[in-house]
Coordinates of C-alpha atoms and ligand atoms in Angstrom, one line a residue:
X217 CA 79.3 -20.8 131.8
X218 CA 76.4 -19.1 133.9
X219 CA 73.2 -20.6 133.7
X220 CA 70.2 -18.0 134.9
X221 CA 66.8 -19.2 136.6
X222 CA 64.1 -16.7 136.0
X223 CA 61.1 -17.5 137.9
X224 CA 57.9 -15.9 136.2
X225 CA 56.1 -13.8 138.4
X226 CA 52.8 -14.5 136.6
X227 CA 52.4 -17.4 138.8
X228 CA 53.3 -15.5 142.2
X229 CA 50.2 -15.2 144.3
X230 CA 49.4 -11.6 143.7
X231 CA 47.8 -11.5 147.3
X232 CA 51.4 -11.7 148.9
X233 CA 53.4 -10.3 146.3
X234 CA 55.6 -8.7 148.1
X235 CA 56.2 -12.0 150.1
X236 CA 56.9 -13.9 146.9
X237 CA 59.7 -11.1 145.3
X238 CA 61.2 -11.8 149.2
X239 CA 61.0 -15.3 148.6
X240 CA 62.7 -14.7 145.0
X241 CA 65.4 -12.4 146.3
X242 CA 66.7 -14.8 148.6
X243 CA 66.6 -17.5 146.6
X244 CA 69.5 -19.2 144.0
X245 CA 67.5 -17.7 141.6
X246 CA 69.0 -14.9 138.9
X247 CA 66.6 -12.7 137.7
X248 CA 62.7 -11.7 137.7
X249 CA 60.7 -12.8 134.8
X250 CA 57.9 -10.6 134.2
X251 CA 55.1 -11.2 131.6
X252 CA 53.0 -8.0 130.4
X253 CA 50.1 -9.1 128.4
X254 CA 47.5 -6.7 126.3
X255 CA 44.6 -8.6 125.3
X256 CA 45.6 -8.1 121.7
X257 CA 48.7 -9.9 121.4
X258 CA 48.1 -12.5 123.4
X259 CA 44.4 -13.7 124.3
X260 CA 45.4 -12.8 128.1
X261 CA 45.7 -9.3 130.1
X262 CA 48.4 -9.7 133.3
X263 CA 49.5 -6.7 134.7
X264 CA 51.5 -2.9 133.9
X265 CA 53.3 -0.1 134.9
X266 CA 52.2 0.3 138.7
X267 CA 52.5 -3.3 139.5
X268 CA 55.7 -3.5 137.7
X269 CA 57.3 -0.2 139.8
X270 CA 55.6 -2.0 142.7
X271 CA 57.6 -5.0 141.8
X272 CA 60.5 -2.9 141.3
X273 CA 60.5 -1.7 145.2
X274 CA 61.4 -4.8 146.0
X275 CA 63.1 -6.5 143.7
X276 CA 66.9 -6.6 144.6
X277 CA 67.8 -9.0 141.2
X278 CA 67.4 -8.1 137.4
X279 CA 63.7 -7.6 136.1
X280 CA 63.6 -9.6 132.9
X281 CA 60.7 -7.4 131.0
X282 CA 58.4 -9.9 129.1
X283 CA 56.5 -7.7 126.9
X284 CA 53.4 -9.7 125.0
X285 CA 51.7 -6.4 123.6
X286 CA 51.3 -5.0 119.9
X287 CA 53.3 -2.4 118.8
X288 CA 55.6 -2.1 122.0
X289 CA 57.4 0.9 120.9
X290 CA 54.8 3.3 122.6
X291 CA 55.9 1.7 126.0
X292 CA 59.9 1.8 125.6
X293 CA 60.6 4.4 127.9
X294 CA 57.9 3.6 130.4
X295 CA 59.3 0.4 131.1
X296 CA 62.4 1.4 131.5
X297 CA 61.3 4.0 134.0
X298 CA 59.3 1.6 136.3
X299 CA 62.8 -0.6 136.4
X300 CA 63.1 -3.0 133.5
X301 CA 67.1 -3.8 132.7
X302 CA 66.1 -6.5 130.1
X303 CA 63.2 -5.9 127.7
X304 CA 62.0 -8.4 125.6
X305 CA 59.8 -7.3 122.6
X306 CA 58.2 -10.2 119.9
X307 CA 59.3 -10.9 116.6
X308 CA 55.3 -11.3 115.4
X309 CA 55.0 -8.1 117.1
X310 CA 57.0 -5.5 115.6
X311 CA 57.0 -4.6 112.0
X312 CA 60.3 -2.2 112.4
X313 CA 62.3 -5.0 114.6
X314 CA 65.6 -3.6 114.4
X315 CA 64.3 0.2 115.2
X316 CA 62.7 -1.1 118.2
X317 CA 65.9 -2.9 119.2
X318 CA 67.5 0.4 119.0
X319 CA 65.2 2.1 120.9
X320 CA 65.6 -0.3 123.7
X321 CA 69.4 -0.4 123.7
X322 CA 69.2 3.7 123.4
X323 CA 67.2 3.7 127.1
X324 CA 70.0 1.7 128.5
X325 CA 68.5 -1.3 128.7
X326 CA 69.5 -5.0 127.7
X327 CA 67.5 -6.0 124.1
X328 CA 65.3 -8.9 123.4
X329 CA 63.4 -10.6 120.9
X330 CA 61.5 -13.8 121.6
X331 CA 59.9 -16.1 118.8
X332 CA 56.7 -17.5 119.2
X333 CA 56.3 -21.7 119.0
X334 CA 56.0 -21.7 115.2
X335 CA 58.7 -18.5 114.3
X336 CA 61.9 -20.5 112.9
X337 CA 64.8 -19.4 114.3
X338 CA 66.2 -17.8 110.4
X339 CA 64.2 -14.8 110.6
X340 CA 66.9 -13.6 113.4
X341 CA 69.7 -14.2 111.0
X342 CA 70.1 -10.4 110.1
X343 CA 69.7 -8.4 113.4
X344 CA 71.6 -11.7 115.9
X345 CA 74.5 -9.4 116.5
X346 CA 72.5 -6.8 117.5
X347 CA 70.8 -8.8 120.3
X348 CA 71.5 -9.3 123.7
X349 CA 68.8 -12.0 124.6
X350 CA 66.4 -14.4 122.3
X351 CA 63.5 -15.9 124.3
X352 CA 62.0 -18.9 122.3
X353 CA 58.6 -19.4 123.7
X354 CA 58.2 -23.4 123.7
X355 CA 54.5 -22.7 124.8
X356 CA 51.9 -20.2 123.4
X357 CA 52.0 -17.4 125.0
X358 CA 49.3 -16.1 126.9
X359 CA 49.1 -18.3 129.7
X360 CA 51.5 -20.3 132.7
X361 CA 50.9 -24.1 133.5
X362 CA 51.0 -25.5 129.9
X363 CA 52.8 -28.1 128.6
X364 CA 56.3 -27.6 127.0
X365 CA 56.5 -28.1 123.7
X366 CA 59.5 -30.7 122.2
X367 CA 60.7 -29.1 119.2
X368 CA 62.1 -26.8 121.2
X369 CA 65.1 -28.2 121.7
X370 CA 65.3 -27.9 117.5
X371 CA 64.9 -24.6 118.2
X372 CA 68.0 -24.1 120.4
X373 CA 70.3 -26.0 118.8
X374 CA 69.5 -24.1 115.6
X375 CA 70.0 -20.8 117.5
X376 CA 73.1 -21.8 119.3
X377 CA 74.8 -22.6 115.7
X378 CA 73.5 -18.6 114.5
X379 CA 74.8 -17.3 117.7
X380 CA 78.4 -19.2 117.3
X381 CA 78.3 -18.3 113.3
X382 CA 77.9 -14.7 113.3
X383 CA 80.2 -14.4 116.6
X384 CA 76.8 -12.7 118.6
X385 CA 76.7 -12.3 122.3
X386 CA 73.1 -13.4 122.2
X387 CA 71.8 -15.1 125.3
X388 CA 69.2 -17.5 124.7
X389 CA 66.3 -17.8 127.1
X390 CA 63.1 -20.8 127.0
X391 CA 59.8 -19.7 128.5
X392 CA 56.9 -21.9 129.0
X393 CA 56.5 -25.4 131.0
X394 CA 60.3 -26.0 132.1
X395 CA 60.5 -28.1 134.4
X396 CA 63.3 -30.4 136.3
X397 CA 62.4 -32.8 134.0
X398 CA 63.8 -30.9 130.6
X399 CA 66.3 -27.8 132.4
X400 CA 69.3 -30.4 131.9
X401 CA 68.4 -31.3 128.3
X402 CA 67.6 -27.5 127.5
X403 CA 70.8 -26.7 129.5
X404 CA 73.1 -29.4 127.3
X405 CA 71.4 -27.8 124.0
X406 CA 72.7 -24.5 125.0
X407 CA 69.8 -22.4 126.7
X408 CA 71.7 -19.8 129.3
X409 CA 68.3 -18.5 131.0
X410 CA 65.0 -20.1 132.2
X411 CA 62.1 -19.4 132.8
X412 CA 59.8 -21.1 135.2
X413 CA 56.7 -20.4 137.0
X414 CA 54.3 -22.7 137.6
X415 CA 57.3 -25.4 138.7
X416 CA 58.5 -22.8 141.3
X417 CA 55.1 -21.1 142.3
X418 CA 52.6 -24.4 142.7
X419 CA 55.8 -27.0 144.6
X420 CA 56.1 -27.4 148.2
X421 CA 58.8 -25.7 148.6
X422 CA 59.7 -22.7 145.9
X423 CA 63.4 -22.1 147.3
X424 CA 64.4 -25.6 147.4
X425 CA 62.7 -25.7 144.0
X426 CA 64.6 -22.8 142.7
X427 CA 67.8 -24.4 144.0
X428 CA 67.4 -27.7 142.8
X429 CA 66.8 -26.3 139.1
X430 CA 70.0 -24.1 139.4
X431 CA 72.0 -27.4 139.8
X432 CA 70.5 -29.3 137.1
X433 CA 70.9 -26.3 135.0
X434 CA 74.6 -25.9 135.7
X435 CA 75.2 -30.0 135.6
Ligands
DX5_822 C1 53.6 -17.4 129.1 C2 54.6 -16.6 129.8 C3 55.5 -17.4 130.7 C4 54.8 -18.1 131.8 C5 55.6 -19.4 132.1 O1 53.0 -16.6 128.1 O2 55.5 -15.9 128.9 O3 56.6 -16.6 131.2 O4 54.6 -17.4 133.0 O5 54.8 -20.1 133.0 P1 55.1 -21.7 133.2 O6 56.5 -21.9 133.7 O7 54.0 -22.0 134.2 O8 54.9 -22.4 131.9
ZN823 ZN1 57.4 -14.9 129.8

C-alpha cells in the first residue's frame, strides 16, 4: 500500500522558498502540504493566493491545499486556479459540507475534510463515500511545532473501520507534531498520508529526514 509524506510548507523558511520547494521536489517526499489560515478560523494568518501560485511555479509534486478559513466556498475556484489538486476544507467550518464537497469535486480537484482534535470521527458517517481524503488534525490548528496529541491513533482506527464498512476510497491523512517517533504506529493504525513540518524543516538534514520517515512509514 502507498504511504504519502507531506511536508508542510508552513515551516519552510519563507526567505528561500523557492530553495525549500527544490529541496521538496527532490526529495522521497509525495506531495506539498500547504496550510491557509484566516484569522478567523484559526487564531493564526499564513499565507494566500499569490504565494500559493508562487509555490505552484515550482512545485513539480501534488499541492495538498490545507484550507483553515470560515466559509471556504467563496475560495473554491481560486484555489483551484493558483494549482491546488487536493483541497481540504473543515468539518467545523462548513455548515453545507456535502455542497462544498461537490463544489470541490466539480473544479476537478481531489475532496477533503479534516476534523479538528475534539470532532469524533461519526459525524463523517454520511458523506465517507463521497470523500477522497480525511485529515484528522491531532494538534489544534493554527500553529506548527506543537505536540501530537495520543488519542489520535483512536481516531484512526475508528476511521479506518468507517472507510472499510461503507467500502469508501477515503485516504486518511494526520497533521500536526508527527514525528519518527509516532509515523510507524500512525502507519500500522492505518494513516496513508503525513504531514510533517517542523520534523523536516528545523533537522539537520530535511532530505535525509524526509527519507528516513518514508521508510518508517512504509515498514
Ligand atoms: C497546523 C497545520 C499543520 C502544521 C504542522 O495548523 O495544519 O500542517 O504545519 O506542523 P508540525 O508538523 O510542525 O506540527
Ligand atoms: Zn495542515
Amino acid at each position: 500500500m502507498n504511504k504519502f509524506i507531506a511536508p508542510s510548507l508552513l515551516a519552510a523558511d519563507f526567505g528561500n522558498l523557492q530553495r525549500d520547494i527544490e529541496m521538496i521536489n527532490k526529495s522521497d517526499a509525495d506531495w506539498f502540504h500547504i496550510d491557509v489560515m484566516d484569522g478567523v478560523f484559526v487564531p493564526n494568518i499564513s499565507f494566500g493566493m499569490p504565494v500559493i501560485k508562487a509555490i505552484k511555479k515550482h512545485a513539480k509534486k501534488t499541492m495538498d491545499v490545507h484550507l483553515m478559513i470560515v466559509d471556504p466556498d467563496r475560495f473554491i475556484e481560486d484555489f483551484k486556479n493558483v494549482g491546488a489538486d487536493i483541497l481540504t476544507v473543515h468539518y467545523e467550518a462548513c455548515p453545507h459540507l456535502h455542497r462544498t464537497i461537490q463544489a470541490i469535486k466539480a473544479q476537478g480537484m481531489k475532496a477533503g475534510v479534516s476534523l479538528n482534535p475534539h470532532t469524533p470521527i461519526a459525524v463523517l458517517e454520511d458523506i465517507i463515500t463521497d470523500l477522497d481524503l480525511v485529515l484528522i488534525m491531532s494538534v489544534n490548528p493554527g500553529f506548527g511545532g506543537q505536540h501530537f496529541i495520543e488519542n489520535t491513533y483512536k481516531k484512526v482506527e475508528q476511521l479506518k473501520s468507517l472507510i472499510e464498512f461503507s467500502s469508501s476510497n477515503a485516504l486518511i491523512e494526520v497533521d500536526g507534531g508527527v514525528t519518527d517517533e509516532n509515523i510507524e504506529k500512525l502507519s500500522h493504525a492505518g494513516v496513508d498520508a503525513f504531514v510533517a513540518g517542523s520534523f523536516v524543516f528545523k533537522s539537520k538534514n530535511p532530505l535525509k529526514t524526509i527519507s528516513n520517515l518514508k521508510k518508517l512509514a512504509i515498514g
